[in-house]
Amino acid sequence: MPDRSDAHHTVWLSGEFIAAEGRGELSIAYQPIVDLASSRVVGAEALLRWTHATRGAVSPNTFIGFAEPEGLLSGPGSFALQTALDDLAAWRQSSAAARDLFVSVNVSPTQLDSPGLVTDLKQAISDRGMALQDLHLELTETAPPPGPGAVKALQALHGHGFHIAIDDFGTGYSSLLRVQNLPCDSLKIDRAFTAGLPDDVACKAIVASSLALAHGLSLGTVAEGIETTEQRDHLHRAGCVFGQGYLFGRPVDATTFRTMHLD
Ligand code: C2E
Ligand code: MG
Ligand code: MG
């Protein structure tokens, strides 16, 4: 149970978070998403980073944890989207390997509720001469279910051709309902299940049934948290198409990403 000082600290931290973007404390790290058959890098997940002036790096699990319910992610969320598109445009200018690359950005349900989101995103894409499929939007399973406004926005985004991924699949309260009710193009299998591969019987069964569901619905598949070659080989044999994890690369800044994965 959090005590009074924890509560005070969170109030202080959320005040600091509100000021973070203006102080230039936010940045984006990128983690490669690879084709498991060839190990070719096909995409980059954009992950928000907050380096506080005195506290140093604050984990996204900490700041997303309070910022999401307090509705504080709209500014940082659009910073993540714009930065990811800018970095993809810059990579494409300097590297042929980035020509077919997509960026995958996490979006919170509250962000989806903002009016004009679909128009703004389409504009941001066309301003940079990109295609809608160049941007994947990841909707986490652990966040509160999207309300009616957010569902409408998701349907509009999907209808226009944006790629919607369900993140952390299998960890939410209503995973299957979400697949039934929300428009989506791919499932990201949570790293909690990858972690148990190749030996844990329950993880193997959950991964196999998630992949069967995705294939049955013609959805793309990405496994998260791949750290070993045994996990990669198991997932590839089980029919998972894309993968992500420390085995292929940790999240790094845009310049390092280009040097490590696109040169
Ligand atoms: P996520 O979207 O599921 O991102 C994957 C997380 O797993 C990242 O943690 C990444 O660093 C970590 N990870 C990747 N590969 C491995 C691995 O092989 N082993 C292990 N142990 N971990 C791995 P990170 O960056 O701390 O982000 C945590 C969560 O914060 C993200 O989970 C996402 O839900 C949220 N988040 C991050 N950036 C944003 C953002 O811009 N907007 C929103 N709404 N949420 C964000
Ligand atoms: Mg994600
Ligand atoms: Mg995830």
PDB file of C-alpha atoms and ligand atoms in Angstrom:
ATOM      1  CA  MET A   1       0.000   0.000   0.000  1.00  0.00           C
ATOM      2  CA  PRO A   2       1.578   3.341  -0.988  1.00  0.00           C
ATOM      3  CA  ASP A   3       2.293   5.617   1.987  1.00  0.00           C
ATOM      4  CA  ARG A   4       1.888   9.386   2.132  1.00  0.00           C
ATOM      5  CA  SER A   5       5.421  10.074   0.957  1.00  0.00           C
ATOM      6  CA  ASP A   6       4.909   7.780  -2.084  1.00  0.00           C
ATOM      7  CA  ALA A   7       1.754   9.737  -2.940  1.00  0.00           C
ATOM      8  CA  HIS A   8       3.613  13.061  -2.568  1.00  0.00           C
ATOM      9  CA  HIS A   9       6.435  11.764  -4.730  1.00  0.00           C
ATOM     10  CA  THR A  10       4.008  10.733  -7.495  1.00  0.00           C
ATOM     11  CA  VAL A  11       2.322  14.158  -7.409  1.00  0.00           C
ATOM     12  CA  TRP A  12       5.761  15.814  -7.647  1.00  0.00           C
ATOM     13  CA  LEU A  13       6.822  13.451 -10.454  1.00  0.00           C
ATOM     14  CA  SER A  14       3.674  14.067 -12.510  1.00  0.00           C
ATOM     15  CA  GLY A  15       4.286  17.844 -12.223  1.00  0.00           C
ATOM     16  CA  GLU A  16       7.824  17.254 -13.451  1.00  0.00           C
ATOM     17  CA  PHE A  17       6.517  15.067 -16.293  1.00  0.00           C
ATOM     18  CA  ILE A  18       4.183  17.831 -17.478  1.00  0.00           C
ATOM     19  CA  ALA A  19       7.220  20.131 -17.761  1.00  0.00           C
ATOM     20  CA  ALA A  20       9.504  17.475 -19.280  1.00  0.00           C
ATOM     21  CA  GLU A  21       8.799  18.078 -22.959  1.00  0.00           C
ATOM     22  CA  GLY A  22       9.323  21.864 -22.648  1.00  0.00           C
ATOM     23  CA  ARG A  23      12.635  21.255 -20.883  1.00  0.00           C
ATOM     24  CA  GLY A  24      13.840  18.947 -23.657  1.00  0.00           C
ATOM     25  CA  GLU A  25      13.968  15.942 -21.316  1.00  0.00           C
ATOM     26  CA  LEU A  26      11.997  13.600 -23.605  1.00  0.00           C
ATOM     27  CA  SER A  27      13.603  11.515 -26.325  1.00  0.00           C
ATOM     28  CA  ILE A  28      12.855   8.401 -28.341  1.00  0.00           C
ATOM     29  CA  ALA A  29      14.760   5.126 -28.377  1.00  0.00           C
ATOM     30  CA  TYR A  30      14.314   2.603 -31.182  1.00  0.00           C
ATOM     31  CA  GLN A  31      14.348  -1.173 -31.022  1.00  0.00           C
ATOM     32  CA  PRO A  32      14.602  -3.266 -34.202  1.00  0.00           C
ATOM     33  CA  ILE A  33      11.761  -5.543 -35.307  1.00  0.00           C
ATOM     34  CA  VAL A  34      13.144  -8.344 -37.481  1.00  0.00           C
ATOM     35  CA  ASP A  35      11.871 -10.946 -39.927  1.00  0.00           C
ATOM     36  CA  LEU A  36      12.497 -14.207 -38.051  1.00  0.00           C
ATOM     37  CA  ALA A  37      13.179 -16.128 -41.269  1.00  0.00           C
ATOM     38  CA  SER A  38      16.010 -13.868 -42.439  1.00  0.00           C
ATOM     39  CA  SER A  39      16.895 -11.662 -39.418  1.00  0.00           C
ATOM     40  CA  ARG A  40      16.377  -8.664 -41.733  1.00  0.00           C
ATOM     41  CA  VAL A  41      15.309  -5.502 -39.879  1.00  0.00           C
ATOM     42  CA  VAL A  42      11.803  -4.594 -41.078  1.00  0.00           C
ATOM     43  CA  GLY A  43      10.731  -2.040 -38.493  1.00  0.00           C
ATOM     44  CA  ALA A  44      11.630   0.018 -35.452  1.00  0.00           C
ATOM     45  CA  GLU A  45       9.546   0.373 -32.303  1.00  0.00           C
ATOM     46  CA  ALA A  46       9.690   3.916 -30.904  1.00  0.00           C
ATOM     47  CA  LEU A  47       9.957   3.925 -27.101  1.00  0.00           C
ATOM     48  CA  LEU A  48       9.606   7.108 -25.083  1.00  0.00           C
ATOM     49  CA  ARG A  49      12.485   8.028 -22.761  1.00  0.00           C
ATOM     50  CA  TRP A  50      12.441  10.604 -19.964  1.00  0.00           C
ATOM     51  CA  THR A  51      15.730  11.810 -18.510  1.00  0.00           C
ATOM     52  CA  HIS A  52      14.933  14.058 -15.551  1.00  0.00           C
ATOM     53  CA  ALA A  53      17.448  16.805 -14.700  1.00  0.00           C
ATOM     54  CA  THR A  54      18.163  15.495 -11.190  1.00  0.00           C
ATOM     55  CA  ARG A  55      16.543  12.048 -11.029  1.00  0.00           C
ATOM     56  CA  GLY A  56      18.123  10.794 -14.257  1.00  0.00           C
ATOM     57  CA  ALA A  57      16.353   8.194 -16.401  1.00  0.00           C
ATOM     58  CA  VAL A  58      12.778   7.454 -15.268  1.00  0.00           C
ATOM     59  CA  SER A  59      11.428   4.110 -16.515  1.00  0.00           C
ATOM     60  CA  PRO A  60       8.436   4.243 -18.891  1.00  0.00           C
ATOM     61  CA  ASN A  61       6.732   1.714 -16.645  1.00  0.00           C
ATOM     62  CA  THR A  62       6.843   4.388 -13.905  1.00  0.00           C
ATOM     63  CA  PHE A  63       5.791   7.459 -15.891  1.00  0.00           C
ATOM     64  CA  ILE A  64       3.305   5.741 -18.225  1.00  0.00           C
ATOM     65  CA  GLY A  65       1.820   4.251 -15.044  1.00  0.00           C
ATOM     66  CA  PHE A  66       0.739   7.634 -13.666  1.00  0.00           C
ATOM     67  CA  ALA A  67       0.575   9.665 -16.896  1.00  0.00           C
ATOM     68  CA  GLU A  68      -1.925   7.351 -18.615  1.00  0.00           C
ATOM     69  CA  PRO A  69      -4.704   7.492 -15.979  1.00  0.00           C
ATOM     70  CA  GLU A  70      -4.117  11.224 -15.445  1.00  0.00           C
ATOM     71  CA  GLY A  71      -4.457  11.904 -19.181  1.00  0.00           C
ATOM     72  CA  LEU A  72      -0.942  13.377 -19.435  1.00  0.00           C
ATOM     73  CA  LEU A  73       0.177  11.459 -22.506  1.00  0.00           C
ATOM     74  CA  SER A  74      -1.300  13.599 -25.231  1.00  0.00           C
ATOM     75  CA  GLY A  75       1.718  15.964 -25.611  1.00  0.00           C
ATOM     76  CA  PRO A  76       4.400  13.274 -25.116  1.00  0.00           C
ATOM     77  CA  GLY A  77       2.387  10.901 -27.348  1.00  0.00           C
ATOM     78  CA  SER A  78       2.358  13.352 -30.204  1.00  0.00           C
ATOM     79  CA  PHE A  79       6.069  14.108 -29.577  1.00  0.00           C
ATOM     80  CA  ALA A  80       6.716  10.342 -30.000  1.00  0.00           C
ATOM     81  CA  LEU A  81       4.688  10.182 -33.221  1.00  0.00           C
ATOM     82  CA  GLN A  82       6.265  13.265 -34.815  1.00  0.00           C
ATOM     83  CA  THR A  83       9.812  12.317 -33.775  1.00  0.00           C
ATOM     84  CA  ALA A  84       9.426   8.755 -35.071  1.00  0.00           C
ATOM     85  CA  LEU A  85       8.202  10.017 -38.456  1.00  0.00           C
ATOM     86  CA  ASP A  86      11.018  12.601 -38.618  1.00  0.00           C
ATOM     87  CA  ASP A  87      13.627   9.955 -37.782  1.00  0.00           C
ATOM     88  CA  LEU A  88      12.199   7.523 -40.358  1.00  0.00           C
ATOM     89  CA  ALA A  89      12.343  10.290 -42.992  1.00  0.00           C
ATOM     90  CA  ALA A  90      15.994  11.036 -42.071  1.00  0.00           C
ATOM     91  CA  TRP A  91      16.970   7.324 -42.159  1.00  0.00           C
ATOM     92  CA  ARG A  92      15.388   7.015 -45.604  1.00  0.00           C
ATOM     93  CA  GLN A  93      17.474   9.920 -46.873  1.00  0.00           C
ATOM     94  CA  SER A  94      20.717   8.352 -45.724  1.00  0.00           C
ATOM     95  CA  SER A  95      20.138   4.613 -46.058  1.00  0.00           C
ATOM     96  CA  ALA A  96      18.622   2.390 -48.748  1.00  0.00           C
ATOM     97  CA  ALA A  97      17.957  -0.239 -46.048  1.00  0.00           C
ATOM     98  CA  ALA A  98      15.332   2.103 -44.554  1.00  0.00           C
ATOM     99  CA  ARG A  99      13.288   2.295 -47.751  1.00  0.00           C
ATOM    100  CA  ASP A 100      10.729  -0.334 -46.663  1.00  0.00           C
ATOM    101  CA  LEU A 101      11.165   0.155 -42.924  1.00  0.00           C
ATOM    102  CA  PHE A 102       8.133   0.984 -40.762  1.00  0.00           C
ATOM    103  CA  VAL A 103       8.064   2.739 -37.386  1.00  0.00           C
ATOM    104  CA  SER A 104       5.801   1.379 -34.683  1.00  0.00           C
ATOM    105  CA  VAL A 105       4.597   3.860 -32.072  1.00  0.00           C
ATOM    106  CA  ASN A 106       2.759   3.098 -28.819  1.00  0.00           C
ATOM    107  CA  VAL A 107      -0.477   5.026 -28.411  1.00  0.00           C
ATOM    108  CA  SER A 108      -2.593   5.278 -25.302  1.00  0.00           C
ATOM    109  CA  PRO A 109      -6.406   5.064 -25.507  1.00  0.00           C
ATOM    110  CA  THR A 110      -6.711   8.652 -24.193  1.00  0.00           C
ATOM    111  CA  GLN A 111      -4.594   9.909 -27.102  1.00  0.00           C
ATOM    112  CA  LEU A 112      -7.024   8.295 -29.525  1.00  0.00           C
ATOM    113  CA  ASP A 113      -9.843  10.366 -28.074  1.00  0.00           C
ATOM    114  CA  SER A 114      -8.290  13.631 -29.227  1.00  0.00           C
ATOM    115  CA  PRO A 115     -10.317  15.306 -31.988  1.00  0.00           C
ATOM    116  CA  GLY A 116      -8.523  15.701 -35.300  1.00  0.00           C
ATOM    117  CA  LEU A 117      -6.114  12.811 -34.644  1.00  0.00           C
ATOM    118  CA  VAL A 118      -6.846  11.026 -37.921  1.00  0.00           C
ATOM    119  CA  THR A 119      -6.515  14.211 -39.994  1.00  0.00           C
ATOM    120  CA  ASP A 120      -3.322  15.247 -38.148  1.00  0.00           C
ATOM    121  CA  LEU A 121      -1.709  11.845 -38.660  1.00  0.00           C
ATOM    122  CA  LYS A 122      -2.603  11.703 -42.344  1.00  0.00           C
ATOM    123  CA  GLN A 123      -1.173  15.192 -42.777  1.00  0.00           C
ATOM    124  CA  ALA A 124       2.027  14.298 -40.873  1.00  0.00           C
ATOM    125  CA  ILE A 125       2.507  11.271 -43.146  1.00  0.00           C
ATOM    126  CA  SER A 126       1.844  13.095 -46.403  1.00  0.00           C
ATOM    127  CA  ASP A 127       4.048  16.093 -45.367  1.00  0.00           C
ATOM    128  CA  ARG A 128       6.951  13.641 -45.227  1.00  0.00           C
ATOM    129  CA  GLY A 129       6.063  11.868 -48.483  1.00  0.00           C
ATOM    130  CA  MET A 130       5.324   8.588 -46.704  1.00  0.00           C
ATOM    131  CA  ALA A 131       2.628   5.932 -46.986  1.00  0.00           C
ATOM    132  CA  LEU A 132       0.101   5.215 -44.213  1.00  0.00           C
ATOM    133  CA  GLN A 133       1.495   1.686 -43.801  1.00  0.00           C
ATOM    134  CA  ASP A 134       4.870   3.189 -42.827  1.00  0.00           C
ATOM    135  CA  LEU A 135       3.380   3.935 -39.411  1.00  0.00           C
ATOM    136  CA  HIS A 136       2.189   1.148 -37.112  1.00  0.00           C
ATOM    137  CA  LEU A 137       0.176   2.103 -34.042  1.00  0.00           C
ATOM    138  CA  GLU A 138       0.512  -0.153 -30.995  1.00  0.00           C
ATOM    139  CA  LEU A 139      -2.371  -0.271 -28.590  1.00  0.00           C
ATOM    140  CA  THR A 140      -1.410  -1.888 -25.317  1.00  0.00           C
ATOM    141  CA  GLU A 141      -3.609  -4.547 -23.759  1.00  0.00           C
ATOM    142  CA  THR A 142      -2.818  -3.446 -20.219  1.00  0.00           C
ATOM    143  CA  ALA A 143      -4.140   0.090 -20.679  1.00  0.00           C
ATOM    144  CA  PRO A 144      -7.813   0.686 -19.892  1.00  0.00           C
ATOM    145  CA  PRO A 145     -10.112  -0.426 -22.718  1.00  0.00           C
ATOM    146  CA  PRO A 146     -10.646   2.354 -25.270  1.00  0.00           C
ATOM    147  CA  GLY A 147     -13.925   4.268 -24.830  1.00  0.00           C
ATOM    148  CA  PRO A 148     -16.455   4.823 -27.652  1.00  0.00           C
ATOM    149  CA  GLY A 149     -14.566   7.901 -28.990  1.00  0.00           C
ATOM    150  CA  ALA A 150     -11.272   5.989 -29.107  1.00  0.00           C
ATOM    151  CA  VAL A 151     -12.898   2.969 -30.786  1.00  0.00           C
ATOM    152  CA  LYS A 152     -14.338   5.287 -33.454  1.00  0.00           C
ATOM    153  CA  ALA A 153     -10.894   6.814 -34.002  1.00  0.00           C
ATOM    154  CA  LEU A 154      -9.350   3.337 -34.274  1.00  0.00           C
ATOM    155  CA  GLN A 155     -11.951   2.320 -36.832  1.00  0.00           C
ATOM    156  CA  ALA A 156     -11.256   5.491 -38.816  1.00  0.00           C
ATOM    157  CA  LEU A 157      -7.481   4.952 -38.645  1.00  0.00           C
ATOM    158  CA  HIS A 158      -7.867   1.337 -39.727  1.00  0.00           C
ATOM    159  CA  GLY A 159     -10.326   2.291 -42.470  1.00  0.00           C
ATOM    160  CA  HIS A 160      -7.837   4.806 -43.852  1.00  0.00           C
ATOM    161  CA  GLY A 161      -5.114   2.151 -44.004  1.00  0.00           C
ATOM    162  CA  PHE A 162      -3.039   2.677 -40.855  1.00  0.00           C
ATOM    163  CA  HIS A 163      -1.641  -0.532 -39.366  1.00  0.00           C
ATOM    164  CA  ILE A 164      -3.016  -1.250 -35.866  1.00  0.00           C
ATOM    165  CA  ALA A 165      -1.151  -3.707 -33.620  1.00  0.00           C
ATOM    166  CA  ILE A 166      -2.456  -5.109 -30.334  1.00  0.00           C
ATOM    167  CA  ASP A 167       0.518  -4.886 -27.970  1.00  0.00           C
ATOM    168  CA  ASP A 168       1.261  -7.232 -25.040  1.00  0.00           C
ATOM    169  CA  PHE A 169      -1.321  -9.665 -26.392  1.00  0.00           C
ATOM    170  CA  GLY A 170      -2.628 -12.069 -23.776  1.00  0.00           C
ATOM    171  CA  THR A 171      -1.922  -9.901 -20.737  1.00  0.00           C
ATOM    172  CA  GLY A 172      -5.119  -7.822 -20.681  1.00  0.00           C
ATOM    173  CA  TYR A 173      -8.404  -8.687 -19.063  1.00  0.00           C
ATOM    174  CA  SER A 174     -10.309  -9.183 -22.283  1.00  0.00           C
ATOM    175  CA  SER A 175      -7.773 -10.118 -24.948  1.00  0.00           C
ATOM    176  CA  LEU A 176     -10.150 -12.115 -27.087  1.00  0.00           C
ATOM    177  CA  LEU A 177     -12.926  -9.534 -26.832  1.00  0.00           C
ATOM    178  CA  ARG A 178     -10.485  -6.896 -28.031  1.00  0.00           C
ATOM    179  CA  VAL A 179      -9.582  -8.967 -31.066  1.00  0.00           C
ATOM    180  CA  GLN A 180     -13.272  -9.445 -31.767  1.00  0.00           C
ATOM    181  CA  ASN A 181     -14.278  -5.811 -31.257  1.00  0.00           C
ATOM    182  CA  LEU A 182     -11.305  -3.684 -32.265  1.00  0.00           C
ATOM    183  CA  PRO A 183      -9.952  -3.294 -35.768  1.00  0.00           C
ATOM    184  CA  CYS A 184      -6.427  -4.686 -35.879  1.00  0.00           C
ATOM    185  CA  ASP A 185      -3.778  -5.937 -38.295  1.00  0.00           C
ATOM    186  CA  SER A 186      -1.292  -7.699 -36.049  1.00  0.00           C
ATOM    187  CA  LEU A 187      -0.767  -9.198 -32.589  1.00  0.00           C
ATOM    188  CA  LYS A 188       2.346  -8.670 -30.500  1.00  0.00           C
ATOM    189  CA  ILE A 189       2.882 -11.654 -28.237  1.00  0.00           C
ATOM    190  CA  ASP A 190       3.952 -10.414 -24.814  1.00  0.00           C
ATOM    191  CA  ARG A 191       7.457 -11.117 -23.587  1.00  0.00           C
ATOM    192  CA  ALA A 192       6.040 -12.864 -20.498  1.00  0.00           C
ATOM    193  CA  PHE A 193       5.169 -15.774 -22.828  1.00  0.00           C
ATOM    194  CA  THR A 194       8.375 -15.635 -24.868  1.00  0.00           C
ATOM    195  CA  ALA A 195      10.347 -15.808 -21.609  1.00  0.00           C
ATOM    196  CA  GLY A 196       9.140 -19.364 -20.898  1.00  0.00           C
ATOM    197  CA  LEU A 197      10.112 -20.739 -24.331  1.00  0.00           C
ATOM    198  CA  PRO A 198      11.105 -23.301 -25.369  1.00  0.00           C
ATOM    199  CA  ASP A 199      10.482 -25.431 -22.229  1.00  0.00           C
ATOM    200  CA  ASP A 200       7.526 -24.061 -20.273  1.00  0.00           C
ATOM    201  CA  VAL A 201       4.423 -26.038 -21.251  1.00  0.00           C
ATOM    202  CA  ALA A 202       1.952 -23.229 -20.504  1.00  0.00           C
ATOM    203  CA  CYS A 203       3.980 -20.601 -22.426  1.00  0.00           C
ATOM    204  CA  LYS A 204       4.311 -22.965 -25.395  1.00  0.00           C
ATOM    205  CA  ALA A 205       0.544 -23.578 -25.435  1.00  0.00           C
ATOM    206  CA  ILE A 206      -0.310 -19.868 -25.078  1.00  0.00           C
ATOM    207  CA  VAL A 207       2.100 -18.899 -27.857  1.00  0.00           C
ATOM    208  CA  ALA A 208       0.796 -21.665 -30.162  1.00  0.00           C
ATOM    209  CA  SER A 209      -2.831 -20.672 -29.601  1.00  0.00           C
ATOM    210  CA  SER A 210      -2.086 -16.935 -30.045  1.00  0.00           C
ATOM    211  CA  LEU A 211      -0.361 -17.721 -33.357  1.00  0.00           C
ATOM    212  CA  ALA A 212      -3.255 -19.958 -34.458  1.00  0.00           C
ATOM    213  CA  LEU A 213      -5.692 -17.151 -33.649  1.00  0.00           C
ATOM    214  CA  ALA A 214      -3.617 -14.611 -35.579  1.00  0.00           C
ATOM    215  CA  HIS A 215      -3.300 -16.910 -38.602  1.00  0.00           C
ATOM    216  CA  GLY A 216      -7.024 -17.739 -38.504  1.00  0.00           C
ATOM    217  CA  LEU A 217      -7.800 -14.019 -38.664  1.00  0.00           C
ATOM    218  CA  SER A 218      -5.037 -13.255 -41.212  1.00  0.00           C
ATOM    219  CA  LEU A 219      -3.231 -11.008 -38.727  1.00  0.00           C
ATOM    220  CA  GLY A 220       0.502 -10.342 -38.633  1.00  0.00           C
ATOM    221  CA  THR A 221       2.553 -11.689 -35.705  1.00  0.00           C
ATOM    222  CA  VAL A 222       5.402 -10.197 -33.702  1.00  0.00           C
ATOM    223  CA  ALA A 223       6.945 -11.884 -30.661  1.00  0.00           C
ATOM    224  CA  GLU A 224       8.393  -9.551 -28.042  1.00  0.00           C
ATOM    225  CA  GLY A 225      11.273 -10.101 -25.635  1.00  0.00           C
ATOM    226  CA  ILE A 226      13.327 -12.626 -27.647  1.00  0.00           C
ATOM    227  CA  GLU A 227      16.617 -12.980 -25.769  1.00  0.00           C
ATOM    228  CA  THR A 228      17.953 -16.374 -26.905  1.00  0.00           C
ATOM    229  CA  THR A 229      18.444 -18.241 -30.171  1.00  0.00           C
ATOM    230  CA  GLU A 230      16.338 -21.115 -28.737  1.00  0.00           C
ATOM    231  CA  GLN A 231      13.385 -18.742 -28.263  1.00  0.00           C
ATOM    232  CA  ARG A 232      13.878 -17.335 -31.787  1.00  0.00           C
ATOM    233  CA  ASP A 233      14.052 -20.804 -33.360  1.00  0.00           C
ATOM    234  CA  HIS A 234      10.995 -22.041 -31.474  1.00  0.00           C
ATOM    235  CA  LEU A 235       8.926 -18.991 -32.491  1.00  0.00           C
ATOM    236  CA  HIS A 236      10.038 -19.223 -36.118  1.00  0.00           C
ATOM    237  CA  ARG A 237       9.154 -22.948 -36.270  1.00  0.00           C
ATOM    238  CA  ALA A 238       5.802 -22.201 -34.611  1.00  0.00           C
ATOM    239  CA  GLY A 239       4.955 -19.777 -37.448  1.00  0.00           C
ATOM    240  CA  CYS A 240       5.638 -16.385 -35.870  1.00  0.00           C
ATOM    241  CA  VAL A 241       6.733 -14.013 -38.643  1.00  0.00           C
ATOM    242  CA  PHE A 242       8.428 -11.070 -36.900  1.00  0.00           C
ATOM    243  CA  GLY A 243      10.316 -10.763 -33.621  1.00  0.00           C
ATOM    244  CA  GLN A 244      11.879  -8.222 -31.325  1.00  0.00           C
ATOM    245  CA  GLY A 245      14.134  -8.448 -28.285  1.00  0.00           C
ATOM    246  CA  TYR A 246      17.614  -8.050 -26.873  1.00  0.00           C
ATOM    247  CA  LEU A 247      18.873 -10.899 -29.124  1.00  0.00           C
ATOM    248  CA  PHE A 248      18.440  -8.572 -32.120  1.00  0.00           C
ATOM    249  CA  GLY A 249      19.059  -5.239 -30.421  1.00  0.00           C
ATOM    250  CA  ARG A 250      18.259  -3.129 -27.368  1.00  0.00           C
ATOM    251  CA  PRO A 251      16.474   0.220 -27.684  1.00  0.00           C
ATOM    252  CA  VAL A 252      19.007   2.859 -28.856  1.00  0.00           C
ATOM    253  CA  ASP A 253      18.897   6.472 -30.091  1.00  0.00           C
ATOM    254  CA  ALA A 254      18.120   7.237 -33.739  1.00  0.00           C
ATOM    255  CA  THR A 255      21.752   7.761 -34.831  1.00  0.00           C
ATOM    256  CA  THR A 256      22.937   4.536 -33.180  1.00  0.00           C
ATOM    257  CA  PHE A 257      19.960   2.683 -34.701  1.00  0.00           C
ATOM    258  CA  ARG A 258      21.007   3.778 -38.178  1.00  0.00           C
ATOM    259  CA  THR A 259      24.636   2.770 -37.608  1.00  0.00           C
ATOM    260  CA  MET A 260      23.782  -0.577 -36.025  1.00  0.00           C
ATOM    261  CA  HIS A 261      20.857  -1.688 -38.161  1.00  0.00           C
ATOM    262  CA  LEU A 262      20.681   0.290 -41.397  1.00  0.00           C
ATOM    263  CA  ASP A 263      24.251   0.836 -42.610  1.00  0.00           C
TER     264      ASP A 263
HETATM  265  P1  C2E B   1       6.107  -2.229 -24.921  1.00  0.00           P
HETATM  266  O1  C2E B   1       5.479  -1.364 -25.964  1.00  0.00           O
HETATM  267  O2  C2E B   1       5.642  -3.636 -24.810  1.00  0.00           O
HETATM  268  O3  C2E B   1       7.654  -2.143 -25.221  1.00  0.00           O
HETATM  269  C1  C2E B   1       8.538  -3.204 -25.057  1.00  0.00           C
HETATM  270  C2  C2E B   1       9.304  -3.073 -23.750  1.00  0.00           C
HETATM  271  O4  C2E B   1      10.057  -4.257 -23.560  1.00  0.00           O
HETATM  272  C3  C2E B   1      10.306  -1.924 -23.766  1.00  0.00           C
HETATM  273  O5  C2E B   1      10.428  -1.444 -22.423  1.00  0.00           O
HETATM  274  C4  C2E B   1      11.599  -2.636 -24.172  1.00  0.00           C
HETATM  275  O6  C2E B   1      12.775  -1.963 -23.773  1.00  0.00           O
HETATM  276  C5  C2E B   1      11.439  -3.951 -23.437  1.00  0.00           C
HETATM  277  N1  C2E B   1      12.173  -5.038 -24.088  1.00  0.00           N
HETATM  278  C6  C2E B   1      12.390  -5.175 -25.407  1.00  0.00           C
HETATM  279  N2  C2E B   1      13.075  -6.311 -25.658  1.00  0.00           N
HETATM  280  C7  C2E B   1      13.279  -6.921 -24.458  1.00  0.00           C
HETATM  281  C8  C2E B   1      13.915  -8.145 -24.077  1.00  0.00           C
HETATM  282  O7  C2E B   1      14.440  -8.909 -24.898  1.00  0.00           O
HETATM  283  N3  C2E B   1      13.904  -8.452 -22.749  1.00  0.00           N
HETATM  284  C9  C2E B   1      13.334  -7.630 -21.826  1.00  0.00           C
HETATM  285  N4  C2E B   1      13.390  -8.006 -20.539  1.00  0.00           N
HETATM  286  N5  C2E B   1      12.716  -6.461 -22.149  1.00  0.00           N
HETATM  287  C10 C2E B   1      12.681  -6.120 -23.465  1.00  0.00           C
HETATM  288  P2  C2E B   1      10.301   0.102 -22.109  1.00  0.00           P
HETATM  289  O8  C2E B   1      11.012   0.903 -23.133  1.00  0.00           O
HETATM  290  O9  C2E B   1      10.707   0.235 -20.679  1.00  0.00           O
HETATM  291  O10 C2E B   1       8.759   0.405 -22.278  1.00  0.00           O
HETATM  292  C11 C2E B   1       7.812  -0.138 -21.400  1.00  0.00           C
HETATM  293  C12 C2E B   1       6.403   0.165 -21.887  1.00  0.00           C
HETATM  294  O11 C2E B   1       6.116   1.581 -21.807  1.00  0.00           O
HETATM  295  C13 C2E B   1       6.167  -0.185 -23.354  1.00  0.00           C
HETATM  296  O12 C2E B   1       5.966  -1.545 -23.476  1.00  0.00           O
HETATM  297  C14 C2E B   1       4.911   0.637 -23.647  1.00  0.00           C
HETATM  298  O13 C2E B   1       3.739  -0.030 -23.187  1.00  0.00           O
HETATM  299  C15 C2E B   1       5.130   1.884 -22.795  1.00  0.00           C
HETATM  300  N6  C2E B   1       5.609   2.962 -23.665  1.00  0.00           N
HETATM  301  C16 C2E B   1       6.866   3.222 -24.102  1.00  0.00           C
HETATM  302  N7  C2E B   1       6.877   4.318 -24.916  1.00  0.00           N
HETATM  303  C17 C2E B   1       5.590   4.753 -25.014  1.00  0.00           C
HETATM  304  C18 C2E B   1       4.932   5.841 -25.727  1.00  0.00           C
HETATM  305  O14 C2E B   1       5.536   6.617 -26.482  1.00  0.00           O
HETATM  306  N8  C2E B   1       3.571   5.950 -25.556  1.00  0.00           N
HETATM  307  C19 C2E B   1       2.854   5.104 -24.771  1.00  0.00           C
HETATM  308  N9  C2E B   1       1.523   5.279 -24.661  1.00  0.00           N
HETATM  309  N10 C2E B   1       3.432   4.064 -24.107  1.00  0.00           N
HETATM  310  C20 C2E B   1       4.785   3.893 -24.219  1.00  0.00           C
HETATM  311 MG    MG B   2       4.872  -1.569 -27.754  1.00  0.00          MG
HETATM  312 MG    MG B   3       4.705  -4.884 -25.732  1.00  0.00          MG
END
